[in-house]
Every structure is written in structure tokens, then in C-alpha cells.
Amino acid sequence: MKKTLYTIIFALTAVSASAQLKKAAHGVEYQIFPAQPGRKLALNDVITFQAVQKTDKDSVLFSTYKQGQPVKAQIKTSSNPADLMDIFQLMSVNDSAFVKVPVDSIFKGHETEMPAIFTKGGNVFFNIKILKAQTLEEAMDERNAAMAKLKAEAEKLKLAEAENLNKYIAANKLVPVTTASGLKYVIKTAGNKPKPLNGDTVYVNYTGRTLDGKVFDSSIEADAKAGGLQQPGRTYEPISFALGSGRVIPGWDEGLLLLNEGSKATFLIPSKLAYGERGAGQDIQPYSPLIFDVELVKVVRVKHTPVTKATKKKATTRKRTTTRKKN
């Protein structure tokens, strides 16, 4: 319905404007439909506007109505007739305009780059409406205020994350070990084989849950079914990957280094070591800590360079030097 509506409006505007078009530079023709008197837009203004762009064969190239939100742009010196920068400076807030731009003027000097959808001697039509105008300073103030608001909201979510994770630990009577990064883990069954090293291929069975108990992923069929998790076509078996290669979230790369082969453990992973401010899918919201029950089933070890006493001493010396430079 919306597409049909703006198509009709565009067509009617084009027809009504065709007999009244004014001339601009580079063969551009235009007609402005003033809504009410107001100051003209100027260089460096930041404007918000709706736009429909079409070929002369009525094919829609771009539409803010179709994408669901208007465009925001800063008015600068025109670098191409199709950027409409010269036309914007003839308009005020709430004005609408119909603009006809010759294709040849758009691709002048770059004729070989002209897409097949355009024809030599043809035109591109624009229908635009100015919704809002701000000075650059006003736009920057608005942007900074929005960023400050987002930062404040993020801080609230971070505090809530820590509080909720502590409540989960207390409710489940867990006594986790906490690493320097903030990863928390509880070893349920300790394996008796060596721990893996970065570069080793590990095979891991796991079930991932949110703090409210929602199972969002599992390599174990019984856990998936019990949690109501639908994973059509999934083969239920340990997943494998090279440890430390970035194939998994940081909390896993760190946590698995702490487990002996054959161990079973629970990882309590803060969002900064999982999916952070973005979240993942519908189940993992931004700033969500995650609970993973894991079993380090198998480790396929690669050849590692032996660490000698001399190597350790050299590494220690280098680390101390770096620390002194930072201070």
C-alpha cells in the first residue's frame, strides 16, 4: 500500500511539475513546492529528508519509504548533479521538490561506467521532501546527546548484568573461580590428562543457557530436547576447533585452557567475553552473561616448541621492561 501511495504521489508531482520546470546547472530541471516560508537551507546544514529516485522507465532505484526511514546528510558543495546539493539550497524545511537530472551529466567523463539500466540521453527523476534541518553544531550536539544516552544505558545494563549473575550464583549455590578477565568457572569432574594448549584441536560437548534457563544451543540431543530447542538436521556430537584460533567466543578460548582433558565444567561467561553489546539472535540479548556446561572430550595435540628455562627468563625480562615503559 505504501509503495503504491508514493508511486502515485511521485507520478502526479512529475506531471504537474513538467510544465513549470526551472533550469539549473548541468541541464538539471526542477520544481519546488513550498509548504510555508522559512529560511533556505545552507552549506553545512544537516538535513533529514524523504526521497524517491526513478529512471525515466519508471523503475525505482531508491526509496526511503521502501527502506523504512529517511536519509540524513550534510549539505556540501556539489560534486555531481545527482547529489542534489545545489537543489537543497533552494529549499526550506517541509518543502518538496521534483528534480530531473540528465543521465549524461551524471556520467560525464565516465561514460563506460554507466549501468545498463540507464540510457544515453535519458533522465533520472527525484522526488524529495525536507523533514528537518539543523546547523552542523546542532546536529553534533544531538549526536553527542544520543551517544551519552546510549553510554548511560549501557552502564545500567552492565550493572544489571553483574547483579543478575551474582544472583544466579547464589541461587544455585555455586562457588566459582574467577579469572583476571572476569570469566567464572566451576570444575565438576576433573580429568586426569594434560590441559590443552593454544593450537591444539579440542572436541567439546556443551549446552548453553541464559540466566533464566533458556537453552539456546547444545551438542547433546537429550539437553536440546529437554530445553525445547529445535535444531533440524543437527548431528549431535562434540564440536571441534583449534583452540585460540578465534573460532569461538573468548570465554571458551580462555576457559578450555583451564581444563584437563576429560574434565566437565560450568563456565559463567560475562557478556564482554561472549556477545557483548550486540547480543546474538532472539535468545541472547545485549549484555547477557551466558552459562555453558562443557565437557572437554578429547584433545588432539600439535607439536609445540618446548619452553626452556632460558626462554622463560627472557620472556619474564621482556614483560618487566614493557611494564616499566607503561608506567
mmCIF file of C-alpha atoms in Angstrom:
data_model
loop_
_atom_site.group_PDB
_atom_site.id
_atom_site.type_symbol
_atom_site.label_atom_id
_atom_site.label_comp_id
_atom_site.label_asym_id
_atom_site.label_seq_id
_atom_site.Cartn_x
_atom_site.Cartn_y
_atom_site.Cartn_z
ATOM 1 C CA MET A 1 0.000 0.000 0.000
ATOM 2 C CA LYS A 2 2.801 2.421 0.970
ATOM 3 C CA LYS A 3 4.702 1.651 -2.247
ATOM 4 C CA THR A 4 1.595 2.276 -4.338
ATOM 5 C CA LEU A 5 0.925 5.546 -2.496
ATOM 6 C CA TYR A 6 4.363 7.097 -3.006
ATOM 7 C CA THR A 7 4.386 5.879 -6.629
ATOM 8 C CA ILE A 8 1.107 7.734 -7.278
ATOM 9 C CA ILE A 9 2.358 10.860 -5.485
ATOM 10 C CA PHE A 10 5.593 10.765 -7.482
ATOM 11 C CA ALA A 11 3.730 10.395 -10.774
ATOM 12 C CA LEU A 12 1.272 13.209 -10.022
ATOM 13 C CA THR A 13 4.073 15.532 -8.899
ATOM 14 C CA ALA A 14 6.065 14.776 -12.043
ATOM 15 C CA VAL A 15 3.091 15.518 -14.286
ATOM 16 C CA SER A 16 2.177 18.761 -12.509
ATOM 17 C CA ALA A 17 5.782 19.919 -12.497
ATOM 18 C CA SER A 18 6.638 19.067 -16.089
ATOM 19 C CA ALA A 19 5.208 22.311 -17.479
ATOM 20 C CA GLN A 20 6.804 24.506 -14.796
ATOM 21 C CA LEU A 21 10.335 23.186 -14.503
ATOM 22 C CA LYS A 22 13.098 25.688 -13.888
ATOM 23 C CA LYS A 23 16.620 25.352 -15.209
ATOM 24 C CA ALA A 24 19.669 24.724 -13.055
ATOM 25 C CA ALA A 25 23.300 23.937 -13.867
ATOM 26 C CA HIS A 26 24.334 20.873 -15.917
ATOM 27 C CA GLY A 27 20.945 20.557 -17.575
ATOM 28 C CA VAL A 28 19.149 19.816 -14.312
ATOM 29 C CA GLU A 29 15.497 20.876 -14.204
ATOM 30 C CA TYR A 30 13.444 21.251 -11.051
ATOM 31 C CA GLN A 31 10.262 22.490 -9.461
ATOM 32 C CA ILE A 32 9.945 23.289 -5.757
ATOM 33 C CA PHE A 33 6.622 23.089 -3.948
ATOM 34 C CA PRO A 34 6.910 25.385 -0.927
ATOM 35 C CA ALA A 35 4.962 24.371 2.167
ATOM 36 C CA GLN A 36 5.478 27.603 4.063
ATOM 37 C CA PRO A 37 8.009 30.439 4.164
ATOM 38 C CA GLY A 38 11.213 29.636 6.019
ATOM 39 C CA ARG A 39 14.956 30.104 5.863
ATOM 40 C CA LYS A 40 16.672 28.464 2.935
ATOM 41 C CA LEU A 41 18.926 25.522 3.624
ATOM 42 C CA ALA A 42 22.624 26.351 3.549
ATOM 43 C CA LEU A 43 26.016 24.724 3.153
ATOM 44 C CA ASN A 44 26.951 22.550 6.145
ATOM 45 C CA ASP A 45 23.336 22.181 7.290
ATOM 46 C CA VAL A 46 22.455 18.620 8.255
ATOM 47 C CA ILE A 47 19.124 17.686 6.718
ATOM 48 C CA THR A 48 16.714 14.817 7.094
ATOM 49 C CA PHE A 49 14.621 14.078 4.027
ATOM 50 C CA GLN A 50 12.496 11.542 2.185
ATOM 51 C CA ALA A 51 13.458 10.652 -1.383
ATOM 52 C CA VAL A 52 12.338 8.524 -4.291
ATOM 53 C CA GLN A 53 14.709 8.048 -7.220
ATOM 54 C CA LYS A 54 13.481 6.626 -10.538
ATOM 55 C CA THR A 55 14.589 6.064 -14.108
ATOM 56 C CA ASP A 56 12.624 7.507 -16.996
ATOM 57 C CA LYS A 57 11.221 3.984 -17.447
ATOM 58 C CA ASP A 58 9.592 4.261 -14.012
ATOM 59 C CA SER A 59 11.967 1.795 -12.327
ATOM 60 C CA VAL A 60 12.558 2.672 -8.671
ATOM 61 C CA LEU A 61 16.292 2.948 -7.977
ATOM 62 C CA PHE A 62 15.977 4.044 -4.371
ATOM 63 C CA SER A 63 13.212 4.902 -1.936
ATOM 64 C CA THR A 64 13.406 5.972 1.682
ATOM 65 C CA TYR A 65 9.779 4.903 2.023
ATOM 66 C CA LYS A 66 10.719 1.402 0.957
ATOM 67 C CA GLN A 67 13.719 1.221 3.303
ATOM 68 C CA GLY A 68 11.562 2.469 6.162
ATOM 69 C CA GLN A 69 13.498 5.559 7.229
ATOM 70 C CA PRO A 70 14.535 8.927 5.813
ATOM 71 C CA VAL A 71 18.058 9.936 4.828
ATOM 72 C CA LYS A 72 20.250 12.253 6.880
ATOM 73 C CA ALA A 73 23.012 14.124 5.065
ATOM 74 C CA GLN A 74 25.165 17.224 5.335
ATOM 75 C CA ILE A 75 24.842 19.786 2.568
ATOM 76 C CA LYS A 76 28.204 20.198 0.863
ATOM 77 C CA THR A 77 29.484 21.689 -2.366
ATOM 78 C CA SER A 78 28.019 19.688 -5.242
ATOM 79 C CA SER A 79 30.337 17.151 -6.857
ATOM 80 C CA ASN A 80 27.759 15.604 -9.217
ATOM 81 C CA PRO A 81 24.377 16.821 -10.485
ATOM 82 C CA ALA A 82 22.706 13.761 -8.956
ATOM 83 C CA ASP A 83 23.789 14.642 -5.396
ATOM 84 C CA LEU A 84 21.141 17.443 -5.416
ATOM 85 C CA MET A 85 23.288 19.665 -3.185
ATOM 86 C CA ASP A 86 22.523 22.751 -5.294
ATOM 87 C CA ILE A 87 18.791 21.985 -5.215
ATOM 88 C CA PHE A 88 18.731 21.547 -1.433
ATOM 89 C CA GLN A 89 19.995 25.107 -1.010
ATOM 90 C CA LEU A 90 16.908 26.397 -2.829
ATOM 91 C CA MET A 91 14.574 24.680 -0.357
ATOM 92 C CA SER A 92 13.276 25.146 3.187
ATOM 93 C CA VAL A 93 12.043 22.678 5.790
ATOM 94 C CA ASN A 94 8.766 20.983 4.700
ATOM 95 C CA ASP A 95 9.331 21.919 1.035
ATOM 96 C CA SER A 96 9.002 19.213 -1.608
ATOM 97 C CA ALA A 97 10.710 19.149 -4.986
ATOM 98 C CA PHE A 98 10.653 17.314 -8.277
ATOM 99 C CA VAL A 99 14.064 17.134 -9.973
ATOM 100 C CA LYS A 100 15.030 15.840 -13.412
ATOM 101 C CA VAL A 101 18.733 15.079 -13.898
ATOM 102 C CA PRO A 102 20.154 14.111 -17.317
ATOM 103 C CA VAL A 103 21.947 10.778 -17.185
ATOM 104 C CA ASP A 104 24.683 12.134 -19.454
ATOM 105 C CA SER A 105 25.556 14.828 -16.893
ATOM 106 C CA ILE A 106 25.850 12.237 -14.116
ATOM 107 C CA PHE A 107 28.337 10.065 -16.021
ATOM 108 C CA LYS A 108 30.139 12.824 -17.942
ATOM 109 C CA GLY A 109 33.729 11.702 -18.355
ATOM 110 C CA HIS A 110 32.831 8.251 -17.008
ATOM 111 C CA GLU A 111 30.522 7.046 -19.749
ATOM 112 C CA THR A 112 31.876 3.491 -19.650
ATOM 113 C CA GLU A 113 30.715 3.203 -16.010
ATOM 114 C CA MET A 114 27.081 3.871 -16.883
ATOM 115 C CA PRO A 115 24.927 0.911 -15.678
ATOM 116 C CA ALA A 116 22.764 -0.838 -18.255
ATOM 117 C CA ILE A 117 19.616 0.355 -16.505
ATOM 118 C CA PHE A 118 20.333 3.867 -17.832
ATOM 119 C CA THR A 119 20.237 5.000 -21.451
ATOM 120 C CA LYS A 120 22.243 7.754 -23.106
ATOM 121 C CA GLY A 121 20.078 10.850 -23.375
ATOM 122 C CA GLY A 122 17.772 9.617 -20.607
ATOM 123 C CA ASN A 123 16.971 11.131 -17.238
ATOM 124 C CA VAL A 124 16.855 10.265 -13.555
ATOM 125 C CA PHE A 125 13.908 11.635 -11.597
ATOM 126 C CA PHE A 126 13.924 12.585 -7.921
ATOM 127 C CA ASN A 127 11.025 13.400 -5.643
ATOM 128 C CA ILE A 128 12.235 14.778 -2.303
ATOM 129 C CA LYS A 129 10.726 16.260 0.835
ATOM 130 C CA ILE A 130 12.713 18.060 3.533
ATOM 131 C CA LEU A 131 11.672 16.944 7.008
ATOM 132 C CA LYS A 132 14.243 18.611 9.239
ATOM 133 C CA ALA A 133 17.241 20.906 9.092
ATOM 134 C CA GLN A 134 19.954 21.547 11.664
ATOM 135 C CA THR A 135 23.119 23.557 11.739
ATOM 136 C CA LEU A 136 26.224 21.412 11.973
ATOM 137 C CA GLU A 137 26.613 22.443 15.612
ATOM 138 C CA GLU A 138 23.020 21.444 16.412
ATOM 139 C CA ALA A 139 23.479 18.101 14.678
ATOM 140 C CA MET A 140 26.713 17.426 16.594
ATOM 141 C CA ASP A 141 25.024 18.331 19.894
ATOM 142 C CA GLU A 142 22.160 15.962 19.085
ATOM 143 C CA ARG A 143 24.591 13.182 18.151
ATOM 144 C CA ASN A 144 26.639 13.676 21.322
ATOM 145 C CA ALA A 145 23.500 13.651 23.461
ATOM 146 C CA ALA A 146 22.353 10.432 21.802
ATOM 147 C CA MET A 147 25.761 8.832 22.365
ATOM 148 C CA ALA A 148 25.758 9.931 26.018
ATOM 149 C CA LYS A 149 22.299 8.420 26.451
ATOM 150 C CA LEU A 150 23.430 5.144 24.889
ATOM 151 C CA LYS A 151 26.507 5.100 27.121
ATOM 152 C CA ALA A 152 24.379 5.676 30.239
ATOM 153 C CA GLU A 153 22.006 2.907 29.204
ATOM 154 C CA ALA A 154 24.955 0.583 28.557
ATOM 155 C CA GLU A 155 26.340 1.288 32.041
ATOM 156 C CA LYS A 156 22.963 0.421 33.557
ATOM 157 C CA LEU A 157 22.868 -2.829 31.617
ATOM 158 C CA LYS A 158 26.405 -3.698 32.724
ATOM 159 C CA LEU A 159 25.495 -3.127 36.378
ATOM 160 C CA ALA A 160 22.347 -5.198 35.950
ATOM 161 C CA GLU A 161 24.406 -7.946 34.284
ATOM 162 C CA ALA A 162 26.804 -8.228 37.217
ATOM 163 C CA GLU A 163 23.934 -8.163 39.726
ATOM 164 C CA ASN A 164 21.959 -10.831 37.852
ATOM 165 C CA LEU A 165 24.998 -13.083 37.514
ATOM 166 C CA ASN A 166 25.702 -12.833 41.256
ATOM 167 C CA LYS A 167 22.069 -13.704 41.990
ATOM 168 C CA TYR A 168 22.345 -16.748 39.726
ATOM 169 C CA ILE A 169 25.497 -17.918 41.503
ATOM 170 C CA ALA A 170 23.886 -17.503 44.915
ATOM 171 C CA ALA A 171 20.622 -19.190 43.869
ATOM 172 C CA ASN A 172 22.490 -22.197 42.501
ATOM 173 C CA LYS A 173 24.935 -22.301 45.430
ATOM 174 C CA LEU A 174 27.961 -22.165 43.154
ATOM 175 C CA VAL A 175 31.495 -21.355 44.282
ATOM 176 C CA PRO A 176 33.239 -20.410 41.039
ATOM 177 C CA VAL A 177 36.842 -19.481 40.434
ATOM 178 C CA THR A 178 37.152 -16.062 38.805
ATOM 179 C CA THR A 179 39.960 -15.251 36.376
ATOM 180 C CA ALA A 180 41.527 -11.836 35.755
ATOM 181 C CA SER A 181 39.306 -11.347 32.678
ATOM 182 C CA GLY A 182 36.113 -11.928 34.683
ATOM 183 C CA LEU A 183 35.458 -15.476 33.478
ATOM 184 C CA LYS A 184 33.991 -17.652 36.223
ATOM 185 C CA TYR A 185 34.145 -21.429 36.173
ATOM 186 C CA VAL A 186 33.334 -24.448 38.292
ATOM 187 C CA ILE A 187 35.021 -27.795 37.621
ATOM 188 C CA LYS A 188 32.516 -30.608 38.190
ATOM 189 C CA THR A 189 34.731 -33.522 37.190
ATOM 190 C CA ALA A 190 38.485 -33.154 36.812
ATOM 191 C CA GLY A 191 40.133 -35.085 34.005
ATOM 192 C CA ASN A 192 43.494 -36.778 34.534
ATOM 193 C CA LYS A 193 45.102 -35.913 31.215
ATOM 194 C CA PRO A 194 47.097 -32.738 30.454
ATOM 195 C CA LYS A 195 45.431 -29.435 29.667
ATOM 196 C CA PRO A 196 45.327 -28.330 26.022
ATOM 197 C CA LEU A 197 47.464 -25.542 24.619
ATOM 198 C CA ASN A 198 46.571 -22.944 22.027
ATOM 199 C CA GLY A 199 46.712 -24.550 18.602
ATOM 200 C CA ASP A 200 45.524 -27.940 19.823
ATOM 201 C CA THR A 201 42.275 -29.233 18.341
ATOM 202 C CA VAL A 202 39.685 -29.777 21.056
ATOM 203 C CA TYR A 203 36.458 -31.801 20.929
ATOM 204 C CA VAL A 204 33.790 -30.372 23.206
ATOM 205 C CA ASN A 205 30.283 -31.345 24.223
ATOM 206 C CA TYR A 206 28.265 -28.454 25.580
ATOM 207 C CA THR A 207 24.917 -26.949 26.441
ATOM 208 C CA GLY A 208 24.473 -23.176 26.527
ATOM 209 C CA ARG A 209 21.841 -21.411 28.621
ATOM 210 C CA THR A 210 20.855 -17.872 29.515
ATOM 211 C CA LEU A 211 20.497 -16.937 33.182
ATOM 212 C CA ASP A 212 16.759 -17.626 33.052
ATOM 213 C CA GLY A 213 17.452 -21.218 31.978
ATOM 214 C CA LYS A 214 16.681 -20.844 28.277
ATOM 215 C CA VAL A 215 18.682 -23.410 26.272
ATOM 216 C CA PHE A 216 19.927 -21.626 23.139
ATOM 217 C CA ASP A 217 22.426 -24.202 21.824
ATOM 218 C CA SER A 218 23.555 -27.737 22.585
ATOM 219 C CA SER A 219 25.590 -30.550 21.088
ATOM 220 C CA ILE A 220 23.746 -33.018 23.327
ATOM 221 C CA GLU A 221 20.432 -34.320 21.983
ATOM 222 C CA ALA A 222 18.869 -35.017 25.386
ATOM 223 C CA ASP A 223 19.625 -31.463 26.599
ATOM 224 C CA ALA A 224 18.296 -29.968 23.366
ATOM 225 C CA LYS A 225 15.013 -31.899 23.628
ATOM 226 C CA ALA A 226 14.625 -31.167 27.340
ATOM 227 C CA GLY A 227 15.139 -27.454 26.630
ATOM 228 C CA GLY A 228 12.686 -27.416 23.721
ATOM 229 C CA LEU A 229 15.490 -26.493 21.322
ATOM 230 C CA GLN A 230 14.757 -27.108 17.647
ATOM 231 C CA GLN A 231 17.877 -27.855 15.596
ATOM 232 C CA PRO A 232 16.691 -29.580 12.397
ATOM 233 C CA GLY A 233 19.406 -31.619 10.705
ATOM 234 C CA ARG A 234 21.899 -31.148 13.529
ATOM 235 C CA THR A 235 24.299 -34.002 14.197
ATOM 236 C CA TYR A 236 24.608 -34.387 17.939
ATOM 237 C CA GLU A 237 28.285 -34.910 18.600
ATOM 238 C CA PRO A 238 31.195 -32.917 20.093
ATOM 239 C CA ILE A 239 32.215 -29.875 18.085
ATOM 240 C CA SER A 240 35.892 -29.498 17.207
ATOM 241 C CA PHE A 241 38.082 -26.473 16.571
ATOM 242 C CA ALA A 242 41.637 -25.247 17.023
ATOM 243 C CA LEU A 243 41.891 -23.647 20.442
ATOM 244 C CA GLY A 244 42.884 -19.992 20.396
ATOM 245 C CA SER A 245 42.007 -19.532 16.717
ATOM 246 C CA GLY A 246 39.053 -17.229 17.377
ATOM 247 C CA ARG A 247 36.514 -19.777 16.168
ATOM 248 C CA VAL A 248 34.535 -19.470 19.400
ATOM 249 C CA ILE A 249 33.717 -16.714 21.891
ATOM 250 C CA PRO A 250 36.671 -15.505 24.016
ATOM 251 C CA GLY A 251 35.223 -17.067 27.160
ATOM 252 C CA TRP A 252 35.545 -20.511 25.592
ATOM 253 C CA ASP A 253 39.069 -19.968 24.298
ATOM 254 C CA GLU A 254 40.152 -18.930 27.785
ATOM 255 C CA GLY A 255 38.100 -21.441 29.756
ATOM 256 C CA LEU A 256 39.117 -24.560 27.879
ATOM 257 C CA LEU A 257 42.789 -23.832 28.539
ATOM 258 C CA LEU A 258 41.982 -24.258 32.237
ATOM 259 C CA LEU A 259 40.560 -27.772 31.901
ATOM 260 C CA ASN A 260 42.360 -31.092 31.821
ATOM 261 C CA GLU A 261 41.292 -33.382 29.009
ATOM 262 C CA GLY A 262 38.255 -35.351 30.184
ATOM 263 C CA SER A 263 37.036 -32.594 32.531
ATOM 264 C CA LYS A 264 33.464 -31.441 32.910
ATOM 265 C CA ALA A 265 32.847 -27.859 33.989
ATOM 266 C CA THR A 266 30.420 -24.973 34.046
ATOM 267 C CA PHE A 267 31.528 -21.677 32.526
ATOM 268 C CA LEU A 268 29.812 -18.486 33.686
ATOM 269 C CA ILE A 269 30.813 -16.103 30.924
ATOM 270 C CA PRO A 270 30.273 -12.314 31.190
ATOM 271 C CA SER A 271 28.974 -10.631 28.065
ATOM 272 C CA LYS A 272 32.324 -8.962 27.345
ATOM 273 C CA LEU A 273 33.726 -12.457 26.750
ATOM 274 C CA ALA A 274 30.646 -13.546 24.780
ATOM 275 C CA TYR A 275 28.419 -11.411 22.524
ATOM 276 C CA GLY A 276 28.721 -8.074 24.337
ATOM 277 C CA GLU A 277 26.573 -5.126 23.430
ATOM 278 C CA ARG A 278 25.299 -6.754 20.229
ATOM 279 C CA GLY A 279 23.792 -9.932 21.628
ATOM 280 C CA ALA A 280 23.074 -12.831 19.270
ATOM 281 C CA GLY A 281 19.726 -13.766 17.803
ATOM 282 C CA GLN A 282 16.488 -13.635 19.764
ATOM 283 C CA ASP A 283 17.651 -15.575 22.808
ATOM 284 C CA ILE A 284 20.867 -13.731 23.683
ATOM 285 C CA GLN A 285 20.152 -10.099 24.447
ATOM 286 C CA PRO A 286 22.834 -7.375 24.633
ATOM 287 C CA TYR A 287 24.946 -7.556 27.795
ATOM 288 C CA SER A 288 23.808 -11.108 28.577
ATOM 289 C CA PRO A 289 26.093 -13.374 30.625
ATOM 290 C CA LEU A 290 25.951 -16.985 29.462
ATOM 291 C CA ILE A 291 26.110 -20.328 31.227
ATOM 292 C CA PHE A 292 27.821 -23.251 29.492
ATOM 293 C CA ASP A 293 28.058 -26.796 30.762
ATOM 294 C CA VAL A 294 31.036 -28.210 28.889
ATOM 295 C CA GLU A 295 32.926 -31.470 28.628
ATOM 296 C CA LEU A 296 36.428 -31.485 27.154
ATOM 297 C CA VAL A 297 36.023 -34.856 25.467
ATOM 298 C CA LYS A 298 39.275 -35.058 23.540
ATOM 299 C CA VAL A 299 42.403 -33.091 22.694
ATOM 300 C CA VAL A 300 44.402 -33.649 19.511
ATOM 301 C CA ARG A 301 47.720 -32.100 20.287
ATOM 302 C CA VAL A 302 50.003 -30.380 17.838
ATOM 303 C CA LYS A 303 53.763 -30.114 18.209
ATOM 304 C CA HIS A 304 54.652 -27.193 20.464
ATOM 305 C CA THR A 305 58.051 -25.586 20.870
ATOM 306 C CA PRO A 306 59.419 -26.660 24.257
ATOM 307 C CA VAL A 307 59.665 -23.858 26.821
ATOM 308 C CA THR A 308 63.171 -23.859 28.313
ATOM 309 C CA LYS A 309 64.354 -22.059 31.426
ATOM 310 C CA ALA A 310 66.220 -19.563 29.229
ATOM 311 C CA THR A 311 63.059 -18.849 27.237
ATOM 312 C CA LYS A 312 61.061 -18.318 30.431
ATOM 313 C CA LYS A 313 63.706 -15.947 31.820
ATOM 314 C CA LYS A 314 63.806 -13.943 28.578
ATOM 315 C CA ALA A 315 60.013 -13.687 28.458
ATOM 316 C CA THR A 316 59.888 -12.549 32.090
ATOM 317 C CA THR A 317 62.525 -9.876 31.474
ATOM 318 C CA ARG A 318 60.698 -8.588 28.415
ATOM 319 C CA LYS A 319 57.417 -8.382 30.314
ATOM 320 C CA ARG A 320 59.003 -6.378 33.139
ATOM 321 C CA THR A 321 60.569 -3.961 30.666
ATOM 322 C CA THR A 322 57.220 -3.405 28.961
ATOM 323 C CA THR A 323 55.557 -2.748 32.325
ATOM 324 C CA ARG A 324 58.123 -0.110 33.233
ATOM 325 C CA LYS A 325 57.564 1.683 29.925
ATOM 326 C CA LYS A 326 53.816 1.850 30.503
ATOM 327 C CA ASN A 327 54.327 3.420 33.914
#
